[in-house]
mmCIF file of C-alpha atoms and ligand atoms in Angstrom:
data_model
loop_
_atom_site.group_PDB
_atom_site.id
_atom_site.type_symbol
_atom_site.label_atom_id
_atom_site.label_comp_id
_atom_site.label_asym_id
_atom_site.label_seq_id
_atom_site.Cartn_x
_atom_site.Cartn_y
_atom_site.Cartn_z
ATOM 1 C CA MET K 1 -58.477 -6.384 101.291
ATOM 2 C CA LYS K 2 -56.081 -5.375 98.606
ATOM 3 C CA ILE K 3 -53.238 -3.563 99.929
ATOM 4 C CA ALA K 4 -50.284 -2.054 97.913
ATOM 5 C CA LEU K 5 -47.034 -0.691 98.882
ATOM 6 C CA PHE K 6 -45.775 2.353 96.575
ATOM 7 C CA PRO K 7 -41.994 2.585 97.882
ATOM 8 C CA GLY K 8 -39.585 5.269 96.826
ATOM 9 C CA SER K 9 -37.200 8.072 97.893
ATOM 10 C CA PHE K 10 -39.818 10.757 97.058
ATOM 11 C CA ASP K 11 -37.093 13.346 97.142
ATOM 12 C CA PRO K 12 -39.292 15.200 96.550
ATOM 13 C CA ILE K 13 -42.732 13.668 95.395
ATOM 14 C CA THR K 14 -43.587 14.857 91.917
ATOM 15 C CA ILE K 15 -46.779 15.095 89.854
ATOM 16 C CA GLY K 16 -45.566 11.869 88.175
ATOM 17 C CA HIS K 17 -45.752 10.027 91.544
ATOM 18 C CA HIS K 18 -49.062 11.664 92.407
ATOM 19 C CA ASP K 19 -50.600 10.752 89.132
ATOM 20 C CA ILE K 20 -49.578 6.952 89.425
ATOM 21 C CA LEU K 21 -51.177 7.007 92.996
ATOM 22 C CA GLN K 22 -54.318 8.687 91.913
ATOM 23 C CA ARG K 23 -54.834 6.138 89.049
ATOM 24 C CA ALA K 24 -53.855 3.154 91.259
ATOM 25 C CA LYS K 25 -56.619 3.875 93.761
ATOM 26 C CA VAL K 26 -59.173 2.075 91.654
ATOM 27 C CA MET K 27 -57.118 -1.126 91.930
ATOM 28 C CA PHE K 28 -56.363 -1.280 95.778
ATOM 29 C CA ASP K 29 -58.221 -0.773 98.963
ATOM 30 C CA ARG K 30 -55.371 0.855 100.550
ATOM 31 C CA ILE K 31 -51.908 2.122 99.454
ATOM 32 C CA TYR K 32 -48.956 2.628 101.576
ATOM 33 C CA VAL K 33 -46.601 5.487 100.238
ATOM 34 C CA SER K 34 -43.482 4.691 102.005
ATOM 35 C CA ILE K 35 -40.059 6.117 102.022
ATOM 36 C CA GLY K 36 -37.356 3.542 101.969
ATOM 37 C CA LYS K 37 -34.677 4.697 104.552
ATOM 38 C CA ASN K 38 -31.786 2.504 103.483
ATOM 39 C CA SER K 39 -31.452 3.858 99.865
ATOM 40 C CA THR K 40 -27.901 4.797 98.911
ATOM 41 C CA LYS K 41 -29.297 7.869 97.054
ATOM 42 C CA HIS K 42 -28.031 11.235 98.357
ATOM 43 C CA CYS K 43 -31.177 13.274 99.082
ATOM 44 C CA MET K 44 -31.613 16.830 98.776
ATOM 45 C CA PHE K 45 -34.487 16.825 101.415
ATOM 46 C CA THR K 46 -34.228 15.224 104.829
ATOM 47 C CA LEU K 47 -36.467 12.259 105.758
ATOM 48 C CA ASP K 48 -38.627 14.390 107.975
ATOM 49 C CA GLU K 49 -39.031 17.067 105.154
ATOM 50 C CA ARG K 50 -40.023 14.299 102.589
ATOM 51 C CA MET K 51 -42.464 12.736 105.149
ATOM 52 C CA HIS K 52 -43.952 16.183 105.734
ATOM 53 C CA PHE K 53 -44.464 16.725 101.919
ATOM 54 C CA LEU K 54 -46.252 13.329 101.683
ATOM 55 C CA HIS K 55 -48.430 14.199 104.657
ATOM 56 C CA LEU K 56 -49.508 17.598 103.018
ATOM 57 C CA CYS K 57 -50.341 15.669 99.846
ATOM 58 C CA PHE K 58 -52.344 12.761 101.314
ATOM 59 C CA ASP K 59 -53.497 13.261 104.911
ATOM 60 C CA ASN K 60 -56.983 13.981 103.807
ATOM 61 C CA ASP K 61 -57.166 10.655 101.821
ATOM 62 C CA PRO K 62 -58.343 7.732 103.804
ATOM 63 C CA GLN K 63 -57.017 5.328 101.127
ATOM 64 C CA ILE K 64 -53.454 6.371 101.410
ATOM 65 C CA ILE K 65 -51.254 5.889 104.345
ATOM 66 C CA ILE K 66 -47.700 7.541 104.691
ATOM 67 C CA SER K 67 -44.953 5.606 106.251
ATOM 68 C CA GLN K 68 -41.229 4.930 106.298
ATOM 69 C CA TYR K 69 -39.231 1.762 106.516
ATOM 70 C CA ALA K 70 -35.812 0.304 106.773
ATOM 71 C CA GLY K 71 -34.734 -3.095 105.651
ATOM 72 C CA LEU K 72 -35.985 -5.224 102.646
ATOM 73 C CA THR K 73 -39.168 -3.823 100.811
ATOM 74 C CA VAL K 74 -40.736 -7.316 100.829
ATOM 75 C CA ASP K 75 -40.232 -7.541 104.546
ATOM 76 C CA PHE K 76 -42.099 -4.229 105.056
ATOM 77 C CA CYS K 77 -44.873 -5.628 102.767
ATOM 78 C CA ALA K 78 -45.202 -8.575 105.198
ATOM 79 C CA GLU K 79 -45.446 -6.242 108.029
ATOM 80 C CA ILE K 80 -48.189 -4.072 106.492
ATOM 81 C CA GLN K 81 -49.826 -7.147 104.878
ATOM 82 C CA ALA K 82 -49.365 -5.678 101.430
ATOM 83 C CA GLN K 83 -49.824 -8.163 98.621
ATOM 84 C CA PHE K 84 -48.657 -5.769 95.831
ATOM 85 C CA ILE K 85 -45.705 -3.507 95.248
ATOM 86 C CA LEU K 86 -46.662 -0.730 92.983
ATOM 87 C CA ARG K 87 -44.016 1.006 90.611
ATOM 88 C CA GLY K 88 -44.245 3.427 87.877
ATOM 89 C CA LEU K 89 -42.474 3.072 84.492
ATOM 90 C CA ARG K 90 -41.421 6.131 82.450
ATOM 91 C CA SER K 91 -38.940 4.398 80.007
ATOM 92 C CA ASP K 92 -37.235 1.356 78.739
ATOM 93 C CA ALA K 93 -34.534 2.246 81.303
ATOM 94 C CA ASP K 94 -36.973 2.229 84.243
ATOM 95 C CA PHE K 95 -38.250 -1.184 83.006
ATOM 96 C CA GLU K 96 -34.907 -2.797 82.902
ATOM 97 C CA TYR K 97 -34.146 -1.590 86.350
ATOM 98 C CA GLU K 98 -37.548 -2.384 87.817
ATOM 99 C CA LYS K 99 -37.827 -5.822 86.240
ATOM 100 C CA ASN K 100 -34.650 -7.003 88.052
ATOM 101 C CA ILE K 101 -35.680 -5.721 91.356
ATOM 102 C CA ALA K 102 -39.306 -7.382 90.841
ATOM 103 C CA GLN K 103 -37.772 -10.679 89.821
ATOM 104 C CA ILE K 104 -35.439 -10.867 92.688
ATOM 105 C CA ASN K 105 -38.325 -9.735 95.117
ATOM 106 C CA LYS K 106 -40.402 -12.482 93.530
ATOM 107 C CA GLU K 107 -37.659 -15.021 94.390
ATOM 108 C CA ILE K 108 -37.435 -13.894 97.908
ATOM 109 C CA ALA K 109 -41.127 -13.350 98.564
ATOM 110 C CA PRO K 110 -43.158 -15.395 96.018
ATOM 111 C CA SER K 111 -46.643 -14.325 97.263
ATOM 112 C CA ILE K 112 -45.929 -10.610 96.513
ATOM 113 C CA GLU K 113 -46.681 -9.273 92.993
ATOM 114 C CA THR K 114 -45.092 -6.250 91.617
ATOM 115 C CA ILE K 115 -47.463 -4.074 89.605
ATOM 116 C CA PHE K 116 -46.129 -1.755 86.984
ATOM 117 C CA MET K 117 -48.181 1.300 85.818
ATOM 118 C CA VAL K 118 -46.974 3.169 82.676
ATOM 119 C CA CYS K 119 -46.747 6.792 83.336
ATOM 120 C CA ASN K 120 -48.872 9.398 81.963
ATOM 121 C CA PRO K 121 -47.090 10.549 78.722
ATOM 122 C CA ALA K 122 -47.353 14.210 79.846
ATOM 123 C CA TYR K 123 -45.269 13.231 82.939
ATOM 124 C CA SER K 124 -42.623 10.804 81.399
ATOM 125 C CA ALA K 125 -39.835 13.414 81.435
ATOM 126 C CA ILE K 126 -40.475 14.406 85.146
ATOM 127 C CA SER K 127 -38.190 13.013 87.812
ATOM 128 C CA SER K 128 -37.323 14.003 91.373
ATOM 129 C CA THR K 129 -33.798 14.536 90.090
ATOM 130 C CA ILE K 130 -34.814 17.102 87.376
ATOM 131 C CA VAL K 131 -37.021 18.890 89.942
ATOM 132 C CA LYS K 132 -34.075 19.140 92.339
ATOM 133 C CA ASP K 133 -31.740 20.505 89.621
ATOM 134 C CA ILE K 134 -34.318 23.151 88.610
ATOM 135 C CA LYS K 135 -34.749 24.093 92.450
ATOM 136 C CA ARG K 136 -31.030 24.177 92.868
ATOM 137 C CA ASN K 137 -30.571 26.503 90.213
ATOM 138 C CA GLY K 138 -33.376 28.981 91.329
ATOM 139 C CA GLY K 139 -36.121 27.796 88.843
ATOM 140 C CA ASN K 140 -39.769 27.453 89.496
ATOM 141 C CA ILE K 141 -40.802 23.904 90.167
ATOM 142 C CA SER K 142 -44.525 24.441 90.973
ATOM 143 C CA ARG K 143 -45.824 22.786 87.752
ATOM 144 C CA TYR K 144 -43.826 19.694 88.628
ATOM 145 C CA ILE K 145 -45.088 19.006 92.143
ATOM 146 C CA PRO K 146 -48.374 18.272 93.693
ATOM 147 C CA LYS K 147 -50.638 21.436 94.132
ATOM 148 C CA ALA K 148 -50.573 20.982 97.989
ATOM 149 C CA LEU K 149 -46.836 21.689 97.997
ATOM 150 C CA ASN K 150 -46.801 24.917 96.001
ATOM 151 C CA GLY K 151 -45.310 27.551 98.157
ATOM 152 C CA ILE K 152 -43.994 24.908 100.405
ATOM 153 C CA ILE K 153 -41.033 23.530 98.554
HETATM 154 P P1 ADP J 1 -36.654 5.192 93.936
HETATM 155 O O1 ADP J 1 -35.694 5.918 94.687
HETATM 156 O O2 ADP J 1 -37.039 3.915 94.482
HETATM 157 O O3 ADP J 1 -36.392 5.169 92.258
HETATM 158 P P2 ADP J 1 -38.497 7.391 93.323
HETATM 159 O O4 ADP J 1 -38.970 8.280 94.416
HETATM 160 O O5 ADP J 1 -37.508 7.975 92.400
HETATM 161 O O6 ADP J 1 -37.955 6.150 94.050
HETATM 162 O O7 ADP J 1 -39.679 6.705 92.578
HETATM 163 C C1 ADP J 1 -40.591 5.932 93.057
HETATM 164 C C2 ADP J 1 -41.525 5.198 91.874
HETATM 165 O O8 ADP J 1 -42.156 6.370 91.211
HETATM 166 C C3 ADP J 1 -40.578 4.441 90.920
HETATM 167 O O9 ADP J 1 -41.456 3.208 90.584
HETATM 168 C C4 ADP J 1 -40.485 5.411 89.850
HETATM 169 O O10 ADP J 1 -40.300 4.717 88.472
HETATM 170 C C5 ADP J 1 -41.910 6.089 89.803
HETATM 171 N N1 ADP J 1 -41.800 7.400 89.081
HETATM 172 C C6 ADP J 1 -40.954 8.367 89.296
HETATM 173 N N2 ADP J 1 -41.182 9.359 88.421
HETATM 174 C C7 ADP J 1 -42.360 9.037 87.883
HETATM 175 C C8 ADP J 1 -43.227 9.840 86.879
HETATM 176 N N3 ADP J 1 -42.811 10.994 86.304
HETATM 177 N N4 ADP J 1 -44.319 9.136 86.371
HETATM 178 C C9 ADP J 1 -44.632 7.857 86.857
HETATM 179 N N5 ADP J 1 -43.866 7.187 87.804
HETATM 180 C C10 ADP J 1 -42.778 7.814 88.194
#
């Protein structure tokens, strides 16, 4: 069985994340969407809120499992028996950042492959950071988040 981990902060999940997941489903039998708890990022939404948003988006999808983890991503992969780490790429900057992490992960855990998916051009400007900025300033974020979250966030 091909199992992938899609790790992130998901603060909050956007249509960019959602699109990567939908497209990745043809490649994997099961995808864990997991919030890494030890990120140094300052989050707008609590861990519980972010988990709740993910559940609302994916609870009716048997291929996707929502979870959270602390510690190294590759250690969590071992725990859930994921052979793949899935990441989305929006830009050169994403690639430079992600390449280093993927190479270090490869050194620590050689059997795990990081798979990059290039984002849909329509979503390349969308980030959780921009969604939060719009929200903080009273704007409408509905077009940037999955439909299941409209009226919730
Ligand atoms: P992290 O805190 O690990 O950067 P994020 O929640 O910001 O986590 O992102 C998780 C993954 O989703 C990363 O691989 C990121 O590059 C990817 N991603 C973020 N926004 C988009 C988007 N608009 N389109 C495609 N992939 C995206």
